[in-house]
PDB file of C-alpha atoms and ligand atoms in Angstrom:
ATOM      1  CA  MET A   1      65.201  36.811   3.263  1.00 97.00           C
ATOM      2  CA  ASP A   2      65.738  32.999   3.580  1.00 98.00           C
ATOM      3  CA  LEU A   3      63.726  32.121   6.998  1.00 98.00           C
ATOM      4  CA  SER A   4      64.380  29.016   6.353  1.00 98.00           C
ATOM      5  CA  VAL A   5      66.028  26.167   8.384  1.00 98.00           C
ATOM      6  CA  THR A   6      66.129  22.669   8.454  1.00 98.00           C
ATOM      7  CA  ILE A   7      66.159  20.602  11.398  1.00 98.00           C
ATOM      8  CA  ALA A   8      66.986  16.335  11.342  1.00 98.00           C
ATOM      9  CA  GLY A   9      66.727  16.935   7.883  1.00 98.00           C
ATOM     10  CA  ILE A  10      63.083  18.321   7.778  1.00 98.00           C
ATOM     11  CA  ARG A  11      62.726  21.675   6.586  1.00 98.00           C
ATOM     12  CA  PHE A  12      61.182  24.586   8.048  1.00 98.00           C
ATOM     13  CA  PRO A  13      59.714  26.844   5.763  1.00 98.00           C
ATOM     14  CA  THR A  14      60.510  29.977   9.182  1.00 98.00           C
ATOM     15  CA  CYS A  15      62.233  29.463  11.626  1.00 98.00           C
ATOM     16  CA  VAL A  16      59.405  30.914  14.338  1.00 98.00           C
ATOM     17  CA  MET A  17      56.736  28.088  15.544  1.00 98.00           C
ATOM     18  CA  ASN A  18      54.563  27.895  18.775  1.00 98.00           C
ATOM     19  CA  ALA A  19      56.370  26.381  21.596  1.00 98.00           C
ATOM     20  CA  SER A  20      54.259  23.270  22.936  1.00 98.00           C
ATOM     21  CA  GLY A  21      51.044  24.522  25.406  1.00 93.00           C
ATOM     22  CA  ALA A  22      50.306  27.605  23.270  1.00 89.00           C
ATOM     23  CA  ARG A  23      47.048  26.907  21.424  1.00 97.00           C
ATOM     24  CA  CYS A  24      48.397  23.835  20.224  1.00 98.00           C
ATOM     25  CA  VAL A  25      45.347  21.273  22.410  1.00 98.00           C
ATOM     26  CA  THR A  26      42.792  21.031  20.354  1.00 98.00           C
ATOM     27  CA  TYR A  27      42.385  19.812  16.423  1.00 98.00           C
ATOM     28  CA  GLU A  28      40.766  23.468  15.618  1.00 98.00           C
ATOM     29  CA  GLU A  29      43.605  24.302  17.385  1.00 98.00           C
ATOM     30  CA  LEU A  30      46.807  22.537  15.240  1.00 98.00           C
ATOM     31  CA  GLU A  31      44.169  23.499  11.487  1.00 98.00           C
ATOM     32  CA  ARG A  32      44.961  26.655  12.599  1.00 98.00           C
ATOM     33  CA  LEU A  33      49.109  26.659  13.175  1.00 98.00           C
ATOM     34  CA  GLY A  34      48.183  25.071  10.029  1.00 98.00           C
ATOM     35  CA  GLN A  35      46.964  28.073   8.462  1.00 98.00           C
ATOM     36  CA  SER A  36      49.003  30.391  10.246  1.00 98.00           C
ATOM     37  CA  ARG A  37      52.445  31.662   9.503  1.00 98.00           C
ATOM     38  CA  SER A  38      54.109  29.398  11.782  1.00 98.00           C
ATOM     39  CA  GLY A  39      56.748  27.222  10.352  1.00 98.00           C
ATOM     40  CA  ALA A  40      55.609  24.605  12.459  1.00 98.00           C
ATOM     41  CA  ILE A  41      53.018  22.943  13.790  1.00 98.00           C
ATOM     42  CA  VAL A  42      53.608  21.820  17.270  1.00 98.00           C
ATOM     43  CA  THR A  43      51.378  19.427  19.858  1.00 98.00           C
ATOM     44  CA  LYS A  44      50.537  20.026  23.328  1.00 98.00           C
ATOM     45  CA  SER A  45      52.252  17.853  25.315  1.00 98.00           C
ATOM     46  CA  MET A  46      50.246  14.279  24.947  1.00 98.00           C
ATOM     47  CA  THR A  47      49.849  11.811  27.822  1.00 98.00           C
ATOM     48  CA  ARG A  48      48.530   8.400  27.641  1.00 98.00           C
ATOM     49  CA  GLU A  49      45.191   9.607  28.853  1.00 98.00           C
ATOM     50  CA  PRO A  50      43.582  12.447  27.440  1.00 98.00           C
ATOM     51  CA  ARG A  51      43.152  14.600  30.696  1.00 98.00           C
ATOM     52  CA  GLN A  52      41.541  17.827  31.859  1.00 98.00           C
ATOM     53  CA  GLY A  53      44.497  19.331  33.214  1.00 98.00           C
ATOM     54  CA  ASN A  54      44.155  20.985  36.498  1.00 98.00           C
ATOM     55  CA  PRO A  55      41.561  23.099  38.117  1.00 98.00           C
ATOM     56  CA  GLU A  56      41.216  26.492  37.593  1.00 98.00           C
ATOM     57  CA  PRO A  57      42.654  29.603  37.675  1.00 98.00           C
ATOM     58  CA  ARG A  58      45.605  27.765  36.530  1.00 98.00           C
ATOM     59  CA  TYR A  59      46.898  31.022  34.215  1.00 98.00           C
ATOM     60  CA  PHE A  60      47.987  34.730  34.891  1.00 98.00           C
ATOM     61  CA  SER A  61      49.080  37.047  32.797  1.00 97.00           C
ATOM     62  CA  PHE A  62      51.121  39.670  34.468  1.00 97.00           C
ATOM     63  CA  PRO A  63      53.722  42.739  32.814  1.00 93.00           C
ATOM     64  CA  GLY A  64      56.502  40.911  31.896  1.00 94.00           C
ATOM     65  CA  GLY A  65      55.053  36.986  31.864  1.00 96.00           C
ATOM     66  CA  SER A  66      53.058  34.491  32.572  1.00 97.00           C
ATOM     67  CA  LEU A  67      52.150  31.822  35.597  1.00 98.00           C
ATOM     68  CA  ASN A  68      50.912  29.157  34.364  1.00 98.00           C
ATOM     69  CA  SER A  69      49.876  26.086  35.410  1.00 98.00           C
ATOM     70  CA  MET A  70      47.933  23.962  33.272  1.00 98.00           C
ATOM     71  CA  GLY A  71      48.956  20.799  34.123  1.00 98.00           C
ATOM     72  CA  LEU A  72      48.978  18.918  30.650  1.00 98.00           C
ATOM     73  CA  PRO A  73      45.229  19.078  29.190  1.00 98.00           C
ATOM     74  CA  ASN A  74      45.512  16.930  26.023  1.00 98.00           C
ATOM     75  CA  LEU A  75      43.589  14.505  24.093  1.00 98.00           C
ATOM     76  CA  GLY A  76      45.433  11.180  24.547  1.00 98.00           C
ATOM     77  CA  TYR A  77      48.186   9.794  22.664  1.00 98.00           C
ATOM     78  CA  PRO A  78      45.376   7.930  20.165  1.00 98.00           C
ATOM     79  CA  ALA A  79      43.634  10.813  19.928  1.00 98.00           C
ATOM     80  CA  TYR A  80      46.480  12.705  18.499  1.00 98.00           C
ATOM     81  CA  ALA A  81      47.775   9.624  16.687  1.00 98.00           C
ATOM     82  CA  HIS A  82      44.394  10.254  14.312  1.00 98.00           C
ATOM     83  CA  LEU A  83      44.493  13.541  14.067  1.00 98.00           C
ATOM     84  CA  ILE A  84      48.074  13.780  12.402  1.00 98.00           C
ATOM     85  CA  PRO A  85      47.888  13.223   9.262  1.00 98.00           C
ATOM     86  CA  ALA A  86      44.625  15.624   8.352  1.00 98.00           C
ATOM     87  CA  LEU A  87      47.337  18.466   9.688  1.00 98.00           C
ATOM     88  CA  ARG A  88      49.746  17.187   6.440  1.00 98.00           C
ATOM     89  CA  ARG A  89      47.737  19.133   4.243  1.00 98.00           C
ATOM     90  CA  PHE A  90      49.274  22.117   5.682  1.00 98.00           C
ATOM     91  CA  LYS A  91      53.169  20.697   3.843  1.00 98.00           C
ATOM     92  CA  LYS A  92      54.865  22.638   6.967  1.00 98.00           C
ATOM     93  CA  PRO A  93      56.662  20.233   9.551  1.00 98.00           C
ATOM     94  CA  ILE A  94      54.840  18.346  12.826  1.00 98.00           C
ATOM     95  CA  VAL A  95      55.933  18.116  15.511  1.00 98.00           C
ATOM     96  CA  ALA A  96      54.683  15.667  18.001  1.00 98.00           C
ATOM     97  CA  SER A  97      55.648  16.493  21.752  1.00 98.00           C
ATOM     98  CA  ILE A  98      55.326  13.482  24.203  1.00 98.00           C
ATOM     99  CA  ALA A  99      54.879  13.158  28.089  1.00 98.00           C
ATOM    100  CA  GLY A 100      54.413  11.061  30.580  1.00 97.00           C
ATOM    101  CA  PHE A 101      54.785   9.819  34.115  1.00 97.00           C
ATOM    102  CA  GLN A 102      56.789   7.193  34.184  1.00 96.00           C
ATOM    103  CA  PRO A 103      58.687   5.934  31.386  1.00 97.00           C
ATOM    104  CA  GLU A 104      56.161   2.969  29.817  1.00 98.00           C
ATOM    105  CA  ASP A 105      54.170   5.984  28.966  1.00 98.00           C
ATOM    106  CA  PHE A 106      56.242   7.072  26.623  1.00 98.00           C
ATOM    107  CA  ILE A 107      57.061   4.379  24.813  1.00 98.00           C
ATOM    108  CA  GLU A 108      53.286   3.977  24.364  1.00 98.00           C
ATOM    109  CA  GLY A 109      53.582   7.333  22.769  1.00 98.00           C
ATOM    110  CA  VAL A 110      56.358   6.845  20.904  1.00 98.00           C
ATOM    111  CA  ARG A 111      54.338   3.432  19.363  1.00 98.00           C
ATOM    112  CA  TYR A 112      50.991   5.543  18.428  1.00 98.00           C
ATOM    113  CA  MET A 113      53.666   8.460  17.157  1.00 98.00           C
ATOM    114  CA  ASN A 114      55.573   5.720  14.839  1.00 98.00           C
ATOM    115  CA  GLU A 115      51.675   4.737  13.139  1.00 98.00           C
ATOM    116  CA  ALA A 116      51.033   8.914  13.115  1.00 98.00           C
ATOM    117  CA  LYS A 117      54.262   9.778  11.542  1.00 98.00           C
ATOM    118  CA  PRO A 118      54.858  13.317  12.427  1.00 98.00           C
ATOM    119  CA  ASP A 119      58.070  14.831  10.802  1.00 98.00           C
ATOM    120  CA  LEU A 120      59.867  15.007  14.453  1.00 98.00           C
ATOM    121  CA  LEU A 121      58.841  13.984  18.527  1.00 99.00           C
ATOM    122  CA  GLU A 122      59.715  16.828  21.259  1.00 98.00           C
ATOM    123  CA  ILE A 123      60.280  14.234  24.457  1.00 98.00           C
ATOM    124  CA  ASN A 124      59.207  17.243  26.684  1.00 98.00           C
ATOM    125  CA  LEU A 125      61.067  15.886  30.053  1.00 98.00           C
ATOM    126  CA  SER A 126      60.169  19.552  32.304  1.00 98.00           C
ATOM    127  CA  CYS A 127      56.854  19.633  32.808  1.00 97.00           C
ATOM    128  CA  PRO A 128      56.935  21.155  36.639  1.00 97.00           C
ATOM    129  CA  ASN A 129      53.259  21.541  36.837  1.00 96.00           C
ATOM    130  CA  ILE A 130      51.913  18.304  37.669  1.00 96.00           C
ATOM    131  CA  PRO A 131      51.595  17.356  42.039  1.00 94.00           C
ATOM    132  CA  GLY A 132      54.174  14.902  42.818  1.00 93.00           C
ATOM    133  CA  LYS A 133      55.884  14.683  39.737  1.00 94.00           C
ATOM    134  CA  PRO A 134      59.579  16.453  39.232  1.00 96.00           C
ATOM    135  CA  GLN A 135      60.813  17.346  36.338  1.00 98.00           C
ATOM    136  CA  ILE A 136      62.468  14.457  34.734  1.00 98.00           C
ATOM    137  CA  GLY A 137      65.582  16.993  32.706  1.00 98.00           C
ATOM    138  CA  TYR A 138      66.660  17.576  36.249  1.00 98.00           C
ATOM    139  CA  ASP A 139      67.671  14.001  37.009  1.00 98.00           C
ATOM    140  CA  MET A 140      70.352  13.581  34.824  1.00 98.00           C
ATOM    141  CA  GLU A 141      70.296   8.797  35.400  1.00 98.00           C
ATOM    142  CA  ALA A 142      67.033   8.826  34.416  1.00 98.00           C
ATOM    143  CA  SER A 143      66.855  11.193  31.753  1.00 98.00           C
ATOM    144  CA  GLU A 144      69.391   8.897  30.529  1.00 98.00           C
ATOM    145  CA  ARG A 145      67.552   5.608  30.731  1.00 98.00           C
ATOM    146  CA  LEU A 146      64.711   6.978  29.412  1.00 98.00           C
ATOM    147  CA  LEU A 147      65.982   8.667  25.809  1.00 98.00           C
ATOM    148  CA  GLN A 148      67.851   5.113  25.552  1.00 98.00           C
ATOM    149  CA  MET A 149      64.331   3.467  25.739  1.00 98.00           C
ATOM    150  CA  ILE A 150      63.018   6.088  23.340  1.00 98.00           C
ATOM    151  CA  LYS A 151      65.935   5.538  21.044  1.00 98.00           C
ATOM    152  CA  ALA A 152      65.452   1.935  20.837  1.00 98.00           C
ATOM    153  CA  HIS A 153      61.354   2.255  20.442  1.00 98.00           C
ATOM    154  CA  THR A 154      61.803   5.042  17.421  1.00 98.00           C
ATOM    155  CA  GLU A 155      63.277   5.492  13.584  1.00 98.00           C
ATOM    156  CA  LEU A 156      61.286   8.880  13.829  1.00 98.00           C
ATOM    157  CA  PRO A 157      64.134  12.078  14.520  1.00 98.00           C
ATOM    158  CA  PHE A 158      64.209  13.151  18.130  1.00 98.00           C
ATOM    159  CA  GLY A 159      64.507  15.763  20.426  1.00 98.00           C
ATOM    160  CA  VAL A 160      64.074  17.010  24.248  1.00 98.00           C
ATOM    161  CA  LYS A 161      62.482  19.694  25.744  1.00 98.00           C
ATOM    162  CA  LEU A 162      64.043  20.884  28.750  1.00 98.00           C
ATOM    163  CA  PRO A 163      64.105  22.696  32.303  1.00 98.00           C
ATOM    164  CA  PRO A 164      66.275  25.719  32.369  1.00 98.00           C
ATOM    165  CA  TYR A 165      69.735  24.378  34.398  1.00 98.00           C
ATOM    166  CA  PHE A 166      71.390  27.132  36.006  1.00 98.00           C
ATOM    167  CA  ASP A 167      74.839  26.281  36.624  1.00 98.00           C
ATOM    168  CA  PRO A 168      77.438  25.103  34.176  1.00 98.00           C
ATOM    169  CA  VAL A 169      78.174  21.543  35.719  1.00 98.00           C
ATOM    170  CA  HIS A 170      74.657  20.658  34.499  1.00 98.00           C
ATOM    171  CA  HIS A 171      75.169  22.256  31.018  1.00 98.00           C
ATOM    172  CA  GLU A 172      77.898  20.669  30.457  1.00 98.00           C
ATOM    173  CA  ALA A 173      76.059  16.378  31.838  1.00 98.00           C
ATOM    174  CA  MET A 174      72.886  16.996  29.664  1.00 98.00           C
ATOM    175  CA  ALA A 175      75.502  17.574  26.444  1.00 98.00           C
ATOM    176  CA  GLN A 176      76.806  14.577  26.895  1.00 98.00           C
ATOM    177  CA  ILE A 177      73.653  12.193  27.542  1.00 98.00           C
ATOM    178  CA  LEU A 178      72.037  13.813  24.305  1.00 98.00           C
ATOM    179  CA  GLY A 179      75.559  13.570  22.307  1.00 98.00           C
ATOM    180  CA  ARG A 180      75.869   9.513  24.145  1.00 98.00           C
ATOM    181  CA  VAL A 181      71.744   9.243  23.207  1.00 98.00           C
ATOM    182  CA  GLY A 182      72.325  10.702  19.902  1.00 98.00           C
ATOM    183  CA  VAL A 183      69.199  13.056  20.300  1.00 98.00           C
ATOM    184  CA  SER A 184      68.298  15.118  16.877  1.00 98.00           C
ATOM    185  CA  PHE A 185      68.156  18.247  18.707  1.00 98.00           C
ATOM    186  CA  LEU A 186      67.562  20.090  22.324  1.00 98.00           C
ATOM    187  CA  THR A 187      64.581  22.564  22.818  1.00 98.00           C
ATOM    188  CA  ALA A 188      65.579  25.122  25.166  1.00 98.00           C
ATOM    189  CA  ILE A 189      63.820  26.431  27.678  1.00 98.00           C
ATOM    190  CA  ASN A 190      60.335  25.050  29.588  1.00 98.00           C
ATOM    191  CA  SER A 191      58.923  27.519  31.977  1.00 98.00           C
ATOM    192  CA  ILE A 192      60.961  28.397  34.949  1.00 98.00           C
ATOM    193  CA  GLY A 193      59.273  25.640  37.425  1.00 98.00           C
ATOM    194  CA  ASN A 194      57.520  26.143  40.500  1.00 98.00           C
ATOM    195  CA  ALA A 195      57.651  29.940  40.449  1.00 98.00           C
ATOM    196  CA  LEU A 196      55.509  32.537  42.752  1.00 98.00           C
ATOM    197  CA  VAL A 197      53.447  35.465  41.917  1.00 98.00           C
ATOM    198  CA  VAL A 198      51.827  37.211  45.237  1.00 98.00           C
ATOM    199  CA  ASP A 199      48.404  39.638  44.624  1.00 98.00           C
ATOM    200  CA  PRO A 200      49.237  42.139  47.544  1.00 98.00           C
ATOM    201  CA  ASP A 201      45.399  43.028  47.523  1.00 98.00           C
ATOM    202  CA  HIS A 202      44.278  40.113  48.037  1.00 98.00           C
ATOM    203  CA  GLU A 203      46.868  38.547  49.884  1.00 98.00           C
ATOM    204  CA  SER A 204      46.890  35.904  47.942  1.00 98.00           C
ATOM    205  CA  VAL A 205      48.186  33.608  45.206  1.00 98.00           C
ATOM    206  CA  VAL A 206      47.007  34.096  41.527  1.00 98.00           C
ATOM    207  CA  ILE A 207      47.060  30.359  40.411  1.00 98.00           C
ATOM    208  CA  LYS A 208      45.128  27.267  42.242  1.00 98.00           C
ATOM    209  CA  PRO A 209      47.176  24.640  41.636  1.00 98.00           C
ATOM    210  CA  LYS A 210      50.221  23.111  43.282  1.00 98.00           C
ATOM    211  CA  GLY A 211      49.218  26.119  46.196  1.00 98.00           C
ATOM    212  CA  GLY A 212      50.188  29.072  43.440  1.00 98.00           C
ATOM    213  CA  PHE A 213      53.084  27.140  42.745  1.00 98.00           C
ATOM    214  CA  GLY A 214      53.813  27.508  38.392  1.00 98.00           C
ATOM    215  CA  GLY A 215      55.675  28.022  35.658  1.00 98.00           C
ATOM    216  CA  LEU A 216      57.564  31.540  34.795  1.00 98.00           C
ATOM    217  CA  GLY A 217      57.253  32.241  30.937  1.00 98.00           C
ATOM    218  CA  GLY A 218      57.746  35.677  28.655  1.00 98.00           C
ATOM    219  CA  PRO A 219      59.651  38.391  28.425  1.00 98.00           C
ATOM    220  CA  ILE A 220      60.804  38.659  32.583  1.00 98.00           C
ATOM    221  CA  ILE A 221      62.605  34.716  31.276  1.00 98.00           C
ATOM    222  CA  LYS A 222      64.074  35.404  28.479  1.00 98.00           C
ATOM    223  CA  PRO A 223      67.704  36.180  29.649  1.00 98.00           C
ATOM    224  CA  VAL A 224      67.722  31.982  31.695  1.00 98.00           C
ATOM    225  CA  ALA A 225      66.352  31.353  28.379  1.00 99.00           C
ATOM    226  CA  LEU A 226      69.748  32.987  26.258  1.00 99.00           C
ATOM    227  CA  ALA A 227      71.736  31.189  28.935  1.00 99.00           C
ATOM    228  CA  ASN A 228      70.344  27.565  28.760  1.00 99.00           C
ATOM    229  CA  VAL A 229      70.445  28.137  24.463  1.00 99.00           C
ATOM    230  CA  ARG A 230      74.077  29.936  24.538  1.00 98.00           C
ATOM    231  CA  ALA A 231      75.693  27.406  26.790  1.00 99.00           C
ATOM    232  CA  PHE A 232      74.427  24.037  25.185  1.00 99.00           C
ATOM    233  CA  TRP A 233      75.725  25.942  21.605  1.00 98.00           C
ATOM    234  CA  LYS A 234      79.035  25.924  23.710  1.00 98.00           C
ATOM    235  CA  LEU A 235      79.502  22.631  24.088  1.00 98.00           C
ATOM    236  CA  LEU A 236      77.699  21.069  21.726  1.00 98.00           C
ATOM    237  CA  GLY A 237      78.194  23.193  18.749  1.00 97.00           C
ATOM    238  CA  ASP A 238      76.798  22.774  14.910  1.00 94.00           C
ATOM    239  CA  ARG A 239      75.983  18.744  16.216  1.00 96.00           C
ATOM    240  CA  MET A 240      72.847  19.395  17.461  1.00 97.00           C
ATOM    241  CA  PRO A 241      69.770  22.390  16.563  1.00 98.00           C
ATOM    242  CA  ILE A 242      68.816  24.484  19.623  1.00 98.00           C
ATOM    243  CA  ILE A 243      65.903  25.430  19.375  1.00 99.00           C
ATOM    244  CA  GLY A 244      65.741  28.217  21.792  1.00 98.00           C
ATOM    245  CA  THR A 245      62.439  29.179  23.756  1.00 98.00           C
ATOM    246  CA  GLY A 246      62.086  31.265  26.287  1.00 98.00           C
ATOM    247  CA  GLY A 247      60.402  35.418  26.541  1.00 98.00           C
ATOM    248  CA  ILE A 248      60.404  36.230  22.887  1.00 98.00           C
ATOM    249  CA  GLN A 249      58.212  38.779  22.460  1.00 98.00           C
ATOM    250  CA  THR A 250      59.206  40.443  18.788  1.00 98.00           C
ATOM    251  CA  GLY A 251      61.574  39.731  15.752  1.00 98.00           C
ATOM    252  CA  ILE A 252      65.198  41.152  17.586  1.00 98.00           C
ATOM    253  CA  ASP A 253      64.291  38.617  19.918  1.00 98.00           C
ATOM    254  CA  VAL A 254      64.386  36.111  17.780  1.00 98.00           C
ATOM    255  CA  PHE A 255      67.461  37.624  16.389  1.00 98.00           C
ATOM    256  CA  GLU A 256      68.430  37.297  20.395  1.00 99.00           C
ATOM    257  CA  HIS A 257      68.153  34.025  20.314  1.00 99.00           C
ATOM    258  CA  LEU A 258      70.039  32.979  17.262  1.00 98.00           C
ATOM    259  CA  LEU A 259      72.838  34.818  17.856  1.00 98.00           C
ATOM    260  CA  CYS A 260      73.724  33.209  20.845  1.00 98.00           C
ATOM    261  CA  GLY A 261      73.408  29.176  18.688  1.00 98.00           C
ATOM    262  CA  ALA A 262      69.584  28.779  18.206  1.00 99.00           C
ATOM    263  CA  THR A 263      68.422  27.341  15.168  1.00 98.00           C
ATOM    264  CA  ALA A 264      65.015  28.182  15.204  1.00 99.00           C
ATOM    265  CA  VAL A 265      62.710  29.908  17.883  1.00 99.00           C
ATOM    266  CA  GLN A 266      59.432  29.082  19.632  1.00 98.00           C
ATOM    267  CA  VAL A 267      56.674  31.380  21.033  1.00 98.00           C
ATOM    268  CA  GLY A 268      54.388  30.316  24.891  1.00 97.00           C
ATOM    269  CA  THR A 269      53.355  33.461  26.385  1.00 96.00           C
ATOM    270  CA  VAL A 270      52.421  35.701  23.547  1.00 97.00           C
ATOM    271  CA  LEU A 271      50.927  33.476  21.461  1.00 98.00           C
ATOM    272  CA  VAL A 272      48.530  32.785  24.292  1.00 97.00           C
ATOM    273  CA  GLU A 273      48.164  36.546  24.461  1.00 96.00           C
ATOM    274  CA  GLU A 274      48.383  38.174  20.902  1.00 97.00           C
ATOM    275  CA  ASP A 275      46.516  35.133  19.310  1.00 98.00           C
ATOM    276  CA  ILE A 276      48.236  33.342  15.717  1.00 98.00           C
ATOM    277  CA  ARG A 277      47.855  36.854  13.804  1.00 98.00           C
ATOM    278  CA  VAL A 278      51.573  37.327  16.109  1.00 98.00           C
ATOM    279  CA  PHE A 279      53.789  35.028  13.557  1.00 98.00           C
ATOM    280  CA  ASP A 280      53.163  37.401  10.617  1.00 98.00           C
ATOM    281  CA  ARG A 281      54.410  40.831  13.227  1.00 98.00           C
ATOM    282  CA  ILE A 282      57.887  38.778  14.528  1.00 98.00           C
ATOM    283  CA  GLU A 283      58.336  36.953  10.923  1.00 98.00           C
ATOM    284  CA  THR A 284      57.786  40.921   9.390  1.00 98.00           C
ATOM    285  CA  GLU A 285      60.217  42.642  12.262  1.00 98.00           C
ATOM    286  CA  LEU A 286      62.681  39.439  12.084  1.00 98.00           C
ATOM    287  CA  ARG A 287      63.019  40.452   7.983  1.00 98.00           C
ATOM    288  CA  GLU A 288      63.254  43.716   8.847  1.00 98.00           C
ATOM    289  CA  TYR A 289      65.830  43.675  11.450  1.00 98.00           C
ATOM    290  CA  LEU A 290      67.739  40.764   9.619  1.00 98.00           C
ATOM    291  CA  ASP A 291      67.975  42.888   6.774  1.00 98.00           C
ATOM    292  CA  ARG A 292      69.199  45.847   8.080  1.00 98.00           C
ATOM    293  CA  LYS A 293      71.933  44.524   9.802  1.00 97.00           C
ATOM    294  CA  GLY A 294      73.212  43.014   6.359  1.00 98.00           C
ATOM    295  CA  TYR A 295      72.108  39.611   7.089  1.00 98.00           C
ATOM    296  CA  ARG A 296      70.612  37.603   3.608  1.00 98.00           C
ATOM    297  CA  SER A 297      69.143  34.478   6.302  1.00 98.00           C
ATOM    298  CA  ALA A 298      68.679  33.817   9.807  1.00 98.00           C
ATOM    299  CA  ILE A 299      70.669  31.222  10.029  1.00 98.00           C
ATOM    300  CA  ALA A 300      73.543  32.863   8.803  1.00 98.00           C
ATOM    301  CA  CYS A 301      73.480  35.198  12.149  1.00 97.00           C
ATOM    302  CA  ARG A 302      73.401  31.483  14.205  1.00 98.00           C
ATOM    303  CA  GLY A 303      76.244  31.894  17.188  1.00 98.00           C
ATOM    304  CA  ARG A 304      77.770  34.428  16.421  1.00 98.00           C
ATOM    305  CA  LEU A 305      77.156  36.646  19.588  1.00 98.00           C
ATOM    306  CA  LYS A 306      80.540  38.340  20.508  1.00 98.00           C
ATOM    307  CA  GLU A 307      81.837  37.612  23.754  1.00 98.00           C
ATOM    308  CA  LEU A 308      83.916  40.890  24.989  1.00 98.00           C
TER     309      LEU A 308
HETATM  310  C1  LIG B   1      51.366  22.048  31.372  1.00 81.97           C
HETATM  311  O1  LIG B   1      50.498  22.147  30.816  1.00 81.97           O
HETATM  312  O2  LIG B   1      50.860  21.824  32.806  1.00 81.97           O
HETATM  313  C2  LIG B   1      51.992  23.135  30.407  1.00 81.97           C
HETATM  314  C3  LIG B   1      53.590  21.694  29.897  1.00 81.97           C
HETATM  315  C4  LIG B   1      54.555  21.966  30.278  1.00 81.97           C
HETATM  316  O3  LIG B   1      55.266  23.511  30.591  1.00 81.97           O
HETATM  317  O4  LIG B   1      55.169  21.255  29.604  1.00 81.97           O
END
């Protein structure tokens, strides 16, 4: 069974990798991803300055999902630029996730990465957790301006990590932008921003930042993630690889993302909960399920979802 995939000319040994955010902040965590069965090493979204992130508690797990408002805790562009060359020894793709608070930040991040040379850049347009900073991906004009600027400053292949969209008109507008800019891939979806979980016993919110509002992840968001993967697949088809993320817990969840049109997938909540051994379990489950279905590779089922 061949689980390898190729995105922007880069071969991934398996189609399941970590989502930016989960266990990928420190050098030790990135090394562990290198040693694991993750198909790539995806860094935490990095910013110009190192950040401690939002005050705690900032992560809450509940049956069916998770709520986070981490606030981009990370080591900063220069530190990741320094670490990335040492991660090459794991011989799997390195995906550098770039965030920022203004366009100049992203350009600075890209300059650092031009030196460090990860295999791919994933431009994060969708962090919902910075007080006072809206998700760029919901502003179509700002997104296009930023992506065009990035394109002008790097030769590295780059993709975008998008927020969930809930209306076809937004999928269409973003698909056109991605086509015009010529990005190499898209990742859908980031957590569903500004959700609220209530603790009725304590009559309280469950996380501290932003009055309890945070990004919803885990199994509860899988239908929204699948809908976004499917919508972009129908608009962009073979022209743009999609990395599906959202709600993946099992190999069958991966299969569902592939059927909807994903080329590869990322796991977040389940990686936080189960640690890196999750990659072995999901890979085994995916292999068995594809085999049972008569597929000989992960890519063979891509986009084959039947409509009624
Ligand atoms: C965070 O650090 O708050 C999450 C990052 C993201 O959702 O992009």
